Amino acid sequence: MASRNISVSETSRPKLPRHAKLKFDETRQVWVILAPERVLAPDEIAVEVLQLCDGVRSVSDMAEQLAVKYAAPREAILTDVIAMLQDLADKGFLTEARENTS
Amino acid sequence: MSDTLAGNKTATAGPADGLAVLEQTRSAAETYGIPLAVLLEVTHRCPLQCPYCSNPVELDRGSTELTTDEWKKVLSELAELGVLQVHFSGGEPTARKDIVELVQHATDVGLYSNLITSAVLLTRDKLSALADAGLSHVQISFQGNESGVADRVAGLKDAHRKKLEVAKWTRELELPLTVNAVMHRQNLHQLADIIQMAVDLDADRLEVANVQYYGWALKNRAALMPTIEQIEETSRLVEEAQVRLKGTLAIDYVVPDYYALRPKKCMGGWGRQFFNISPAGKVLPCHAAESITGLEFESVRSNHSIAWIWQNSEAFNRYRGTGWMPEPCKSCEFREEDFGGCRCQAFALTGDAGNTDPACALSPLHDEIFKQATRESARAENRFLYRNFAGGTLETDDRQDKRQDKRDGA
């Protein structure tokens, strides 16, 4: 059963669960997350992070990638990404890949 | 098309998570964007006979229902318009043999689908097929927390056990689950247990909805109307549970507006952010709207597009905004907040959908209706008039006696 209480760390390999769908809404020209009874509007940074959540990449890899792209300190990005993903996980919109390789 | 969607405003980004809930807030200019979600009542057929059924008194017969191809066309059109979510509802949506095909089509055109079900017709295979077709959320109605009360209210033997079983399958298939609990005088004493049942079922959300009294439910008002003491206890229980279960179970609470001072902002205001499609294809501002006689509703079978019906049809524009309002609404400072309450309730209780909803303390009829409800709740006339295609069946004395025996024995 999908755990609702995952703890996001550097080694987590998060992905969106089946019931949370990231999609570009052509009509309103915004990114949305479709969830039960709700439509969420992630900001640009959230969209960028969520697109990296494929259940394969670890949070650490994601921070690495973003640090290179934005020429920003990895540690600061890692802290922000973990906080954002944890919040999303607490709301039930993030899960972890099945096979735990960590 | 762009101007018809101009009213959709994106809420500003939220705090830490960079997420905002997309709200259908409106600018002062009266433009009505296409809703984010649409309710599809694919059939009025239902194995349950709940006395508070929210479908209109005149049910659509199976023979008048839209065909599979017609529903598919509707789904494609909705997706093109910018609708993001659809709720498959009824009646009992799984009474349609093509429900998996319809959910699959919704997925194919990019719609997020939700099933609002009584669950009693579902097998594990069927639910699994629905999940594979892309179903993303299941809402199951419960009539109580144990078979005695629940099966009596539903008017169907073994319904409660079946619902519990389907709820378990739902979570096994990793689908999010919402428990819908419709509350009234004869099951409010089970509320604490219903909340615990939702936790035990690993539900994500619980809707505690007090019965709304129009359509069929109005016929059973005397048997369903809660007492003031029950309502006070309910609010206390829900508030306590909302705090205690934060992060485990989200609880939405719909108060019974008979006991409120202000009316509910029904449907977010008529024709502002919601429409549904009836089994026969009528596009409606509310699933109870057909109870209002004298309003003509356009059908998806007409020559008009859904966008045109939403934007231009007489029924949608009749009670949009504030221009239609009589006093005391017209000069009321809250007119943009509640839009005069519920049109269906105004029609059911005053005979004119254009009157102020009597749930509002400012309505000249409020006191009279409130007193009547209080009297009814105290009379303890508990016999149900069940809802079915036969035109309704009065609960037998025999059944009531059994219930009484059970209670005495317990």
Short mmCIF file of C-alpha atoms in Angstrom, two decimals:
data_model
loop_
_atom_site.label_atom_id
_atom_site.label_comp_id
_atom_site.label_asym_id
_atom_site.label_seq_id
_atom_site.Cartn_x
_atom_site.Cartn_y
_atom_site.Cartn_z
CA MET A 1 0.00 0.00 0.00
CA ALA A 2 1.30 3.45 -0.87
CA SER A 3 2.75 4.99 2.21
CA ARG A 4 1.32 8.34 3.09
CA ASN A 5 4.07 9.14 5.51
CA ILE A 6 7.28 9.03 3.54
CA SER A 7 10.27 10.89 4.81
CA VAL A 8 12.15 12.66 2.02
CA SER A 9 15.94 12.46 2.23
CA GLU A 10 18.92 12.72 -0.14
CA THR A 11 18.56 9.07 -1.07
CA SER A 12 14.81 9.09 -1.74
CA ARG A 13 13.71 8.42 -5.29
CA PRO A 14 10.37 10.20 -5.31
CA LYS A 15 7.69 10.15 -7.94
CA LEU A 16 4.13 11.32 -8.27
CA PRO A 17 1.57 8.69 -7.28
CA ARG A 18 -1.00 7.59 -9.83
CA HIS A 19 -3.61 9.94 -8.42
CA ALA A 20 -1.50 13.08 -8.74
CA LYS A 21 -0.94 14.12 -12.33
CA LEU A 22 1.36 16.90 -13.47
CA LYS A 23 0.06 18.41 -16.65
CA PHE A 24 0.24 21.59 -18.70
CA ASP A 25 -3.22 23.10 -18.95
CA GLU A 26 -3.37 24.44 -22.52
CA THR A 27 -6.58 26.37 -21.91
CA ARG A 28 -5.32 28.37 -18.96
CA GLN A 29 -1.64 28.21 -19.96
CA VAL A 30 -0.47 27.05 -16.56
CA TRP A 31 1.04 23.89 -15.11
CA VAL A 32 -1.33 22.04 -12.83
CA ILE A 33 -1.28 19.03 -10.55
CA LEU A 34 -4.55 17.15 -10.75
CA ALA A 35 -5.46 15.56 -7.43
CA PRO A 36 -8.62 14.24 -5.81
CA GLU A 37 -11.15 17.08 -5.62
CA ARG A 38 -8.44 19.61 -6.27
CA VAL A 39 -6.37 21.30 -8.93
CA LEU A 40 -3.06 22.65 -7.69
CA ALA A 41 -0.99 25.26 -9.46
CA PRO A 42 2.72 24.62 -8.84
CA ASP A 43 5.10 27.54 -9.38
CA GLU A 44 7.95 27.36 -11.92
CA ILE A 45 10.48 25.94 -9.50
CA ALA A 46 8.07 23.30 -8.22
CA VAL A 47 7.31 22.28 -11.81
CA GLU A 48 10.99 21.94 -12.56
CA VAL A 49 11.60 19.77 -9.49
CA LEU A 50 8.50 17.66 -10.07
CA GLN A 51 9.55 16.93 -13.64
CA LEU A 52 12.69 15.36 -12.22
CA CYS A 53 10.69 13.10 -9.89
CA ASP A 54 10.65 9.96 -12.02
CA GLY A 55 11.18 7.34 -9.33
CA VAL A 56 14.70 6.72 -10.66
CA ARG A 57 16.60 9.90 -9.81
CA SER A 58 17.50 10.39 -6.17
CA VAL A 59 16.90 13.73 -4.47
CA SER A 60 20.67 14.09 -4.32
CA ASP A 61 20.94 13.68 -8.13
CA MET A 62 18.17 16.21 -8.58
CA ALA A 63 19.94 18.80 -6.41
CA GLU A 64 23.15 18.14 -8.32
CA GLN A 65 21.45 18.71 -11.64
CA LEU A 66 19.75 21.92 -10.50
CA ALA A 67 22.96 23.22 -8.93
CA VAL A 68 24.76 22.89 -12.24
CA LYS A 69 21.89 24.39 -14.21
CA TYR A 70 21.53 27.45 -11.96
CA ALA A 71 25.16 27.69 -10.88
CA ALA A 72 23.98 27.72 -7.28
CA PRO A 73 25.33 26.02 -4.15
CA ARG A 74 24.24 22.39 -4.04
CA GLU A 75 23.61 22.35 -0.28
CA ALA A 76 21.19 25.26 -0.39
CA ILE A 77 19.28 23.71 -3.29
CA LEU A 78 19.18 20.35 -1.57
CA THR A 79 17.63 21.90 1.56
CA ASP A 80 14.98 23.70 -0.48
CA VAL A 81 14.16 20.67 -2.61
CA ILE A 82 13.80 18.38 0.40
CA ALA A 83 11.52 20.89 2.16
CA MET A 84 9.36 21.27 -0.92
CA LEU A 85 9.08 17.55 -1.59
CA GLN A 86 8.42 16.73 2.06
CA ASP A 87 5.54 19.16 2.08
CA LEU A 88 4.16 17.56 -1.07
CA ALA A 89 4.61 14.10 0.46
CA ASP A 90 2.76 15.16 3.61
CA LYS A 91 -0.15 16.20 1.43
CA GLY A 92 -0.16 12.79 -0.22
CA PHE A 93 1.05 13.94 -3.65
CA LEU A 94 4.39 12.20 -3.62
CA THR A 95 5.41 8.61 -3.22
CA GLU A 96 8.64 6.62 -3.51
CA ALA A 97 9.72 4.14 -6.12
CA ARG A 98 8.98 0.56 -5.09
CA GLU A 99 12.38 -1.08 -5.26
CA ASN A 100 14.36 0.64 -2.56
CA THR A 101 17.97 0.58 -3.63
CA SER A 102 19.25 2.85 -0.90
CA MET B 1 -13.25 30.66 -26.89
CA SER B 2 -10.62 32.61 -25.00
CA ASP B 3 -13.03 35.18 -23.66
CA THR B 4 -15.31 32.54 -22.21
CA LEU B 5 -12.39 31.29 -20.18
CA ALA B 6 -11.12 34.67 -19.09
CA GLY B 7 -12.73 34.35 -15.69
CA ASN B 8 -10.41 31.61 -14.56
CA LYS B 9 -7.85 33.19 -12.34
CA THR B 10 -4.89 31.33 -11.02
CA ALA B 11 -4.40 31.80 -7.33
CA THR B 12 -1.02 33.20 -6.42
CA ALA B 13 1.58 30.67 -5.44
CA GLY B 14 1.33 29.35 -1.92
CA PRO B 15 3.99 29.33 0.76
CA ALA B 16 6.76 26.77 1.20
CA ASP B 17 5.78 24.20 -1.36
CA GLY B 18 5.28 26.54 -4.28
CA LEU B 19 1.77 25.19 -4.62
CA ALA B 20 -1.45 27.04 -4.76
CA VAL B 21 -4.89 25.60 -5.04
CA LEU B 22 -6.34 26.75 -8.30
CA GLU B 23 -9.49 28.58 -7.33
CA GLN B 24 -12.25 29.68 -9.59
CA THR B 25 -12.29 33.20 -8.29
CA ARG B 26 -14.03 35.70 -10.45
CA SER B 27 -13.27 39.22 -11.51
CA ALA B 28 -16.05 41.76 -11.13
CA ALA B 29 -16.62 41.52 -14.85
CA GLU B 30 -19.23 38.86 -15.33
CA THR B 31 -17.37 36.33 -17.36
CA TYR B 32 -17.75 32.69 -16.58
CA GLY B 33 -14.82 30.47 -17.29
CA ILE B 34 -15.32 26.82 -17.98
CA PRO B 35 -15.29 24.89 -14.69
CA LEU B 36 -12.24 22.87 -13.72
CA ALA B 37 -14.41 19.87 -12.87
CA VAL B 38 -17.72 18.58 -14.20
CA LEU B 39 -20.13 16.10 -12.64
CA LEU B 40 -21.38 13.42 -15.02
CA GLU B 41 -24.51 11.64 -13.90
CA VAL B 42 -24.23 8.74 -16.30
CA THR B 43 -27.39 7.02 -15.06
CA HIS B 44 -30.17 7.46 -12.53
CA ARG B 45 -30.40 3.69 -12.04
CA CYS B 46 -29.30 2.65 -8.57
CA PRO B 47 -29.60 -0.48 -6.41
CA LEU B 48 -29.94 1.68 -3.28
CA GLN B 49 -33.21 3.32 -2.23
CA CYS B 50 -31.94 6.07 0.10
CA PRO B 51 -34.74 8.26 1.45
CA TYR B 52 -32.56 11.36 0.99
CA CYS B 53 -31.70 10.72 -2.67
CA SER B 54 -30.50 13.93 -4.29
CA ASN B 55 -31.58 13.01 -7.80
CA PRO B 56 -34.65 14.82 -9.07
CA VAL B 57 -38.10 13.40 -8.27
CA GLU B 58 -38.55 12.65 -11.99
CA LEU B 59 -35.80 10.15 -12.81
CA ASP B 60 -34.36 9.64 -16.29
CA ARG B 61 -35.27 6.14 -17.48
CA GLY B 62 -32.54 3.81 -18.72
CA SER B 63 -33.86 4.11 -22.26
CA THR B 64 -33.26 7.88 -22.34
CA GLU B 65 -29.62 7.67 -21.20
CA LEU B 66 -26.86 8.92 -23.48
CA THR B 67 -25.21 6.08 -25.38
CA THR B 68 -21.57 5.10 -24.99
CA ASP B 69 -20.66 7.09 -28.11
CA GLU B 70 -22.60 10.12 -26.93
CA TRP B 71 -20.79 10.11 -23.57
CA LYS B 72 -17.44 9.71 -25.33
CA LYS B 73 -18.23 12.71 -27.49
CA VAL B 74 -19.15 14.69 -24.35
CA LEU B 75 -15.86 13.70 -22.69
CA SER B 76 -13.82 14.75 -25.72
CA GLU B 77 -15.67 18.06 -25.90
CA LEU B 78 -15.14 18.75 -22.18
CA ALA B 79 -11.42 18.09 -22.47
CA GLU B 80 -11.16 20.43 -25.44
CA LEU B 81 -12.96 23.17 -23.52
CA GLY B 82 -10.44 23.05 -20.72
CA VAL B 83 -12.26 20.92 -18.15
CA LEU B 84 -9.61 19.02 -16.19
CA GLN B 85 -11.54 16.60 -14.01
CA VAL B 86 -14.73 14.58 -14.34
CA HIS B 87 -16.73 12.92 -11.61
CA PHE B 88 -18.59 9.81 -12.76
CA SER B 89 -21.71 9.73 -10.66
CA GLY B 90 -25.37 8.79 -10.82
CA GLY B 91 -27.49 7.07 -9.72
CA GLU B 92 -24.95 4.34 -9.53
CA PRO B 93 -22.35 4.90 -12.30
CA THR B 94 -21.22 1.28 -12.28
CA ALA B 95 -24.76 0.23 -13.22
CA ARG B 96 -23.64 1.18 -16.73
CA LYS B 97 -21.97 -1.72 -18.49
CA ASP B 98 -19.66 0.65 -20.34
CA ILE B 99 -18.23 2.42 -17.29
CA VAL B 100 -14.70 1.07 -17.84
CA GLU B 101 -14.82 2.16 -21.47
CA LEU B 102 -15.96 5.65 -20.44
CA VAL B 103 -13.20 6.02 -17.84
CA GLN B 104 -10.67 4.82 -20.42
CA HIS B 105 -11.91 7.43 -22.89
CA ALA B 106 -11.67 10.14 -20.23
CA THR B 107 -8.05 9.12 -19.65
CA ASP B 108 -7.34 9.03 -23.38
CA VAL B 109 -8.49 12.62 -23.83
CA GLY B 110 -6.52 13.77 -20.77
CA LEU B 111 -9.25 14.05 -18.13
CA TYR B 112 -8.69 13.09 -14.49
CA SER B 113 -11.49 10.83 -13.33
CA ASN B 114 -13.18 10.26 -10.06
CA LEU B 115 -15.84 7.64 -9.31
CA ILE B 116 -18.66 8.52 -6.92
CA THR B 117 -20.22 5.18 -6.10
CA SER B 118 -22.41 3.21 -3.72
CA ALA B 119 -19.89 0.40 -4.38
CA VAL B 120 -22.42 -2.44 -4.06
CA LEU B 121 -22.18 -3.50 -7.73
CA LEU B 122 -18.38 -3.55 -7.87
CA THR B 123 -16.30 -6.70 -8.04
CA ARG B 124 -12.57 -6.64 -7.43
CA ASP B 125 -11.97 -7.33 -11.13
CA LYS B 126 -14.16 -4.44 -12.18
CA LEU B 127 -12.45 -2.04 -9.78
CA SER B 128 -9.07 -3.23 -10.98
CA ALA B 129 -10.14 -2.69 -14.61
CA LEU B 130 -11.28 0.83 -13.71
CA ALA B 131 -7.90 1.54 -12.09
CA ASP B 132 -6.12 0.23 -15.19
CA ALA B 133 -8.34 2.47 -17.32
CA GLY B 134 -6.94 5.44 -15.41
CA LEU B 135 -9.39 6.02 -12.60
CA SER B 136 -7.68 8.26 -10.04
CA HIS B 137 -10.00 8.55 -7.05
CA VAL B 138 -12.89 6.62 -5.53
CA GLN B 139 -15.61 8.05 -3.31
CA ILE B 140 -17.83 5.54 -1.54
CA SER B 141 -21.05 6.52 0.19
CA PHE B 142 -21.75 5.04 3.61
CA GLN B 143 -25.11 5.14 5.37
CA GLY B 144 -23.85 4.29 8.86
CA ASN B 145 -20.99 2.46 10.58
CA GLU B 146 -22.72 -0.94 10.91
CA SER B 147 -25.21 -2.98 8.91
CA GLY B 148 -28.24 -2.42 11.12
CA VAL B 149 -28.62 1.28 10.47
CA ALA B 150 -26.71 1.40 7.17
CA ASP B 151 -28.66 -1.30 5.31
CA ARG B 152 -31.98 0.03 6.58
CA VAL B 153 -31.21 3.55 5.31
CA ALA B 154 -29.93 2.23 1.97
CA GLY B 155 -32.96 -0.04 1.66
CA LEU B 156 -30.64 -2.85 0.58
CA LYS B 157 -29.56 -5.97 2.44
CA ASP B 158 -25.85 -6.64 2.82
CA ALA B 159 -24.96 -3.25 1.35
CA HIS B 160 -22.72 -2.15 4.22
CA ARG B 161 -20.57 -5.29 4.22
CA LYS B 162 -20.10 -4.93 0.47
CA LYS B 163 -19.05 -1.29 0.81
CA LEU B 164 -16.42 -2.14 3.42
CA GLU B 165 -15.04 -4.80 1.10
CA VAL B 166 -14.83 -2.45 -1.89
CA ALA B 167 -13.20 0.24 0.27
CA LYS B 168 -10.45 -2.25 1.17
CA TRP B 169 -9.91 -3.18 -2.50
CA THR B 170 -9.70 0.50 -3.35
CA ARG B 171 -6.75 0.98 -1.01
CA GLU B 172 -5.17 -2.32 -2.07
CA LEU B 173 -5.16 -0.93 -5.61
CA GLU B 174 -3.50 2.20 -4.21
CA LEU B 175 -6.36 4.43 -5.20
CA PRO B 176 -7.15 7.34 -2.90
CA LEU B 177 -10.40 6.85 -1.02
CA THR B 178 -12.99 9.32 0.16
CA VAL B 179 -15.73 8.16 2.49
CA ASN B 180 -18.97 10.06 1.92
CA ALA B 181 -21.21 9.95 4.97
CA VAL B 182 -24.66 11.44 4.57
CA MET B 183 -25.92 12.35 8.02
CA HIS B 184 -29.41 12.84 9.46
CA ARG B 185 -31.35 12.31 12.67
CA GLN B 186 -31.34 8.52 12.40
CA ASN B 187 -27.59 8.02 12.01
CA LEU B 188 -25.96 11.04 13.64
CA HIS B 189 -25.44 9.02 16.83
CA GLN B 190 -22.93 6.95 14.82
CA LEU B 191 -20.78 9.85 13.70
CA ALA B 192 -17.85 9.17 16.05
CA ASP B 193 -17.80 5.55 14.86
CA ILE B 194 -18.06 6.61 11.21
CA ILE B 195 -15.01 8.85 11.66
CA GLN B 196 -13.13 5.91 13.16
CA MET B 197 -14.35 3.66 10.35
CA ALA B 198 -12.87 6.07 7.79
CA VAL B 199 -9.54 5.98 9.63
CA ASP B 200 -9.63 2.17 9.79
CA LEU B 201 -10.38 1.99 6.06
CA ASP B 202 -7.28 4.13 5.44
CA ALA B 203 -9.38 6.77 3.69
CA ASP B 204 -7.72 10.02 2.71
CA ARG B 205 -10.80 12.11 3.15
CA LEU B 206 -14.17 11.98 4.88
CA GLU B 207 -17.12 14.04 3.80
CA VAL B 208 -19.63 14.56 6.58
CA ALA B 209 -22.60 15.94 4.70
CA ASN B 210 -25.89 16.68 6.34
CA VAL B 211 -28.89 15.88 4.16
CA GLN B 212 -30.06 18.72 1.95
CA TYR B 213 -33.82 18.92 1.78
CA TYR B 214 -35.10 19.23 -1.75
CA GLY B 215 -36.18 16.65 -4.31
CA TRP B 216 -36.83 13.27 -2.76
CA ALA B 217 -35.26 14.16 0.60
CA LEU B 218 -37.99 16.74 1.22
CA LYS B 219 -40.54 13.92 1.25
CA ASN B 220 -38.59 12.37 4.12
CA ARG B 221 -37.77 15.54 6.01
CA ALA B 222 -39.77 14.56 9.08
CA ALA B 223 -37.90 11.26 9.29
CA LEU B 224 -34.47 12.79 8.71
CA MET B 225 -34.33 16.26 10.26
CA PRO B 226 -31.78 16.33 13.06
CA THR B 227 -32.44 17.99 16.40
CA ILE B 228 -30.54 21.11 17.41
CA GLU B 229 -28.77 19.11 20.11
CA GLN B 230 -27.57 16.63 17.48
CA ILE B 231 -26.22 19.42 15.31
CA GLU B 232 -24.32 20.99 18.17
CA GLU B 233 -22.84 17.63 19.08
CA THR B 234 -21.95 16.99 15.42
CA SER B 235 -20.07 20.26 15.06
CA ARG B 236 -18.19 19.56 18.27
CA LEU B 237 -17.25 16.03 17.13
CA VAL B 238 -16.13 17.14 13.68
CA GLU B 239 -14.04 20.02 14.98
CA GLU B 240 -12.36 17.79 17.53
CA ALA B 241 -11.63 15.10 14.91
CA GLN B 242 -10.31 17.62 12.38
CA VAL B 243 -7.64 18.65 14.87
CA ARG B 244 -6.90 15.14 16.14
CA LEU B 245 -6.62 13.57 12.67
CA LYS B 246 -4.71 16.31 10.88
CA GLY B 247 -2.37 14.66 8.38
CA THR B 248 -4.22 11.32 8.64
CA LEU B 249 -7.74 12.07 7.51
CA ALA B 250 -9.06 15.28 5.98
CA ILE B 251 -12.65 15.96 7.05
CA ASP B 252 -14.99 18.15 5.04
CA TYR B 253 -18.14 19.17 6.84
CA VAL B 254 -21.38 20.32 5.24
CA VAL B 255 -23.68 21.87 7.84
CA PRO B 256 -27.44 21.53 7.55
CA ASP B 257 -28.54 24.95 6.47
CA TYR B 258 -31.91 24.74 8.20
CA TYR B 259 -30.08 25.47 11.42
CA ALA B 260 -27.84 28.17 10.01
CA LEU B 261 -28.40 31.92 10.00
CA ARG B 262 -26.82 32.43 6.61
CA PRO B 263 -27.58 30.37 3.54
CA LYS B 264 -24.92 28.26 1.83
CA LYS B 265 -23.18 29.58 -1.28
CA CYS B 266 -24.84 26.83 -3.24
CA MET B 267 -22.74 25.53 -6.16
CA GLY B 268 -20.48 28.53 -5.59
CA GLY B 269 -23.26 30.62 -7.08
CA TRP B 270 -25.61 29.57 -9.89
CA GLY B 271 -23.77 29.08 -13.19
CA ARG B 272 -20.51 30.46 -11.85
CA GLN B 273 -18.20 27.49 -11.45
CA PHE B 274 -20.17 24.29 -11.78
CA PHE B 275 -22.30 22.35 -14.18
CA ASN B 276 -23.34 18.75 -14.45
CA ILE B 277 -24.71 16.59 -17.21
CA SER B 278 -27.77 14.45 -16.54
CA PRO B 279 -28.18 10.84 -17.76
CA ALA B 280 -30.27 12.07 -20.71
CA GLY B 281 -27.69 14.74 -21.58
CA LYS B 282 -29.16 17.90 -20.05
CA VAL B 283 -26.55 20.47 -19.05
CA LEU B 284 -27.55 21.67 -15.57
CA PRO B 285 -26.33 24.35 -13.15
CA CYS B 286 -26.83 21.90 -10.26
CA HIS B 287 -27.73 18.21 -10.07
CA ALA B 288 -31.06 19.13 -8.43
CA ALA B 289 -31.88 21.92 -10.90
CA GLU B 290 -34.46 19.86 -12.77
CA SER B 291 -36.62 20.03 -9.64
CA ILE B 292 -37.28 23.66 -10.58
CA THR B 293 -40.22 23.56 -12.95
CA GLY B 294 -40.50 26.20 -15.63
CA LEU B 295 -36.80 26.29 -16.49
CA GLU B 296 -35.78 24.81 -19.84
CA PHE B 297 -32.42 23.06 -19.87
CA GLU B 298 -30.44 22.53 -23.05
CA SER B 299 -29.15 19.10 -23.98
CA VAL B 300 -25.84 17.91 -25.40
CA ARG B 301 -28.10 16.28 -28.00
CA SER B 302 -29.11 19.74 -29.25
CA ASN B 303 -27.26 21.64 -31.96
CA HIS B 304 -25.47 23.73 -29.37
CA SER B 305 -21.98 23.11 -28.06
CA ILE B 306 -21.48 22.65 -24.33
CA ALA B 307 -19.53 25.92 -24.26
CA TRP B 308 -22.48 27.75 -25.83
CA ILE B 309 -24.93 26.22 -23.36
CA TRP B 310 -22.74 27.18 -20.41
CA GLN B 311 -22.29 30.72 -21.63
CA ASN B 312 -25.57 31.60 -23.29
CA SER B 313 -28.45 29.33 -22.31
CA GLU B 314 -31.45 30.85 -20.59
CA ALA B 315 -31.29 28.43 -17.65
CA PHE B 316 -27.69 29.32 -16.76
CA ASN B 317 -28.21 33.05 -17.15
CA ARG B 318 -31.52 33.16 -15.28
CA TYR B 319 -29.94 33.32 -11.79
CA ARG B 320 -26.38 34.30 -12.60
CA GLY B 321 -24.82 37.21 -10.78
CA THR B 322 -27.00 39.51 -8.68
CA GLY B 323 -29.23 41.22 -11.24
CA TRP B 324 -32.11 38.77 -10.75
CA MET B 325 -32.29 39.25 -7.00
CA PRO B 326 -35.34 40.51 -5.13
CA GLU B 327 -35.16 42.07 -1.68
CA PRO B 328 -33.82 41.28 0.90
CA CYS B 329 -30.96 39.96 -1.28
CA LYS B 330 -30.82 42.92 -3.65
CA SER B 331 -29.50 45.41 -1.10
CA CYS B 332 -27.79 42.84 1.13
CA GLU B 333 -24.11 43.31 1.83
CA PHE B 334 -23.60 39.53 1.52
CA ARG B 335 -25.18 39.17 -1.92
CA GLU B 336 -21.83 38.52 -3.60
CA GLU B 337 -20.86 36.09 -0.86
CA ASP B 338 -23.73 33.62 -0.87
CA PHE B 339 -25.63 34.70 -4.02
CA GLY B 340 -28.92 34.33 -2.20
CA GLY B 341 -28.35 30.69 -1.22
CA CYS B 342 -29.82 27.73 -3.04
CA ARG B 343 -32.27 28.13 -5.95
CA CYS B 344 -33.59 24.60 -5.62
CA GLN B 345 -34.30 25.05 -1.93
CA ALA B 346 -35.97 28.43 -2.58
CA PHE B 347 -38.18 26.72 -5.15
CA ALA B 348 -38.95 23.71 -2.97
CA LEU B 349 -39.90 25.79 0.05
CA THR B 350 -41.42 28.94 -1.46
CA GLY B 351 -42.56 27.83 -4.91
CA ASP B 352 -40.33 30.42 -6.62
CA ALA B 353 -36.66 29.77 -7.36
CA GLY B 354 -36.16 33.55 -7.58
CA ASN B 355 -36.90 34.10 -3.88
CA THR B 356 -34.32 34.37 -1.15
CA ASP B 357 -33.39 30.92 0.15
CA PRO B 358 -35.43 30.54 3.38
CA ALA B 359 -32.29 29.15 5.04
CA CYS B 360 -31.27 32.81 5.33
CA ALA B 361 -32.38 34.49 8.55
CA LEU B 362 -33.31 37.55 6.47
CA SER B 363 -35.90 35.59 4.49
CA PRO B 364 -39.44 36.39 5.67
CA LEU B 365 -40.10 32.63 5.70
CA HIS B 366 -37.06 31.64 7.74
CA ASP B 367 -38.68 31.53 11.18
CA GLU B 368 -41.69 29.59 10.03
CA ILE B 369 -39.57 26.95 8.27
CA PHE B 370 -37.13 26.70 11.13
CA LYS B 371 -39.96 26.13 13.61
CA GLN B 372 -41.50 23.52 11.36
CA ALA B 373 -38.17 21.68 11.13
CA THR B 374 -37.74 21.78 14.89
CA ARG B 375 -41.24 20.36 15.35
CA GLU B 376 -40.56 17.63 12.81
CA SER B 377 -37.29 16.63 14.40
CA ALA B 378 -38.96 16.33 17.80
CA ARG B 379 -41.88 14.23 16.54
CA ALA B 380 -39.65 11.18 16.00
CA GLU B 381 -41.67 9.93 13.02
CA ASN B 382 -38.93 7.65 11.73
CA ARG B 383 -40.55 5.79 8.89
CA PHE B 384 -38.83 6.19 5.51
CA LEU B 385 -40.31 6.63 2.07
CA TYR B 386 -37.74 4.74 0.00
CA ARG B 387 -36.59 6.05 -3.33
CA ASN B 388 -36.96 3.83 -6.42
CA PHE B 389 -38.24 3.71 -10.00
CA ALA B 390 -41.55 2.35 -8.70
CA GLY B 391 -42.34 5.85 -7.46
CA GLY B 392 -41.33 5.22 -3.88
CA THR B 393 -42.06 2.58 -1.24
CA LEU B 394 -43.09 3.31 2.31
CA GLU B 395 -41.07 1.43 4.87
CA THR B 396 -43.18 -1.39 6.33
CA ASP B 397 -44.18 -1.43 9.98
CA ASP B 398 -42.68 -4.88 10.12
CA ARG B 399 -39.27 -3.51 9.28
CA GLN B 400 -39.62 -0.79 11.85
CA ASP B 401 -40.65 -3.31 14.48
CA LYS B 402 -37.59 -5.40 13.76
CA ARG B 403 -35.44 -2.38 14.07
CA GLN B 404 -37.08 -1.55 17.38
CA ASP B 405 -36.51 -5.11 18.60
CA LYS B 406 -32.87 -4.88 17.64
CA ARG B 407 -32.47 -1.64 19.47
CA ASP B 408 -34.22 -2.98 22.57
CA GLY B 409 -32.07 -6.07 22.48
CA ALA B 410 -28.85 -4.10 22.07
#
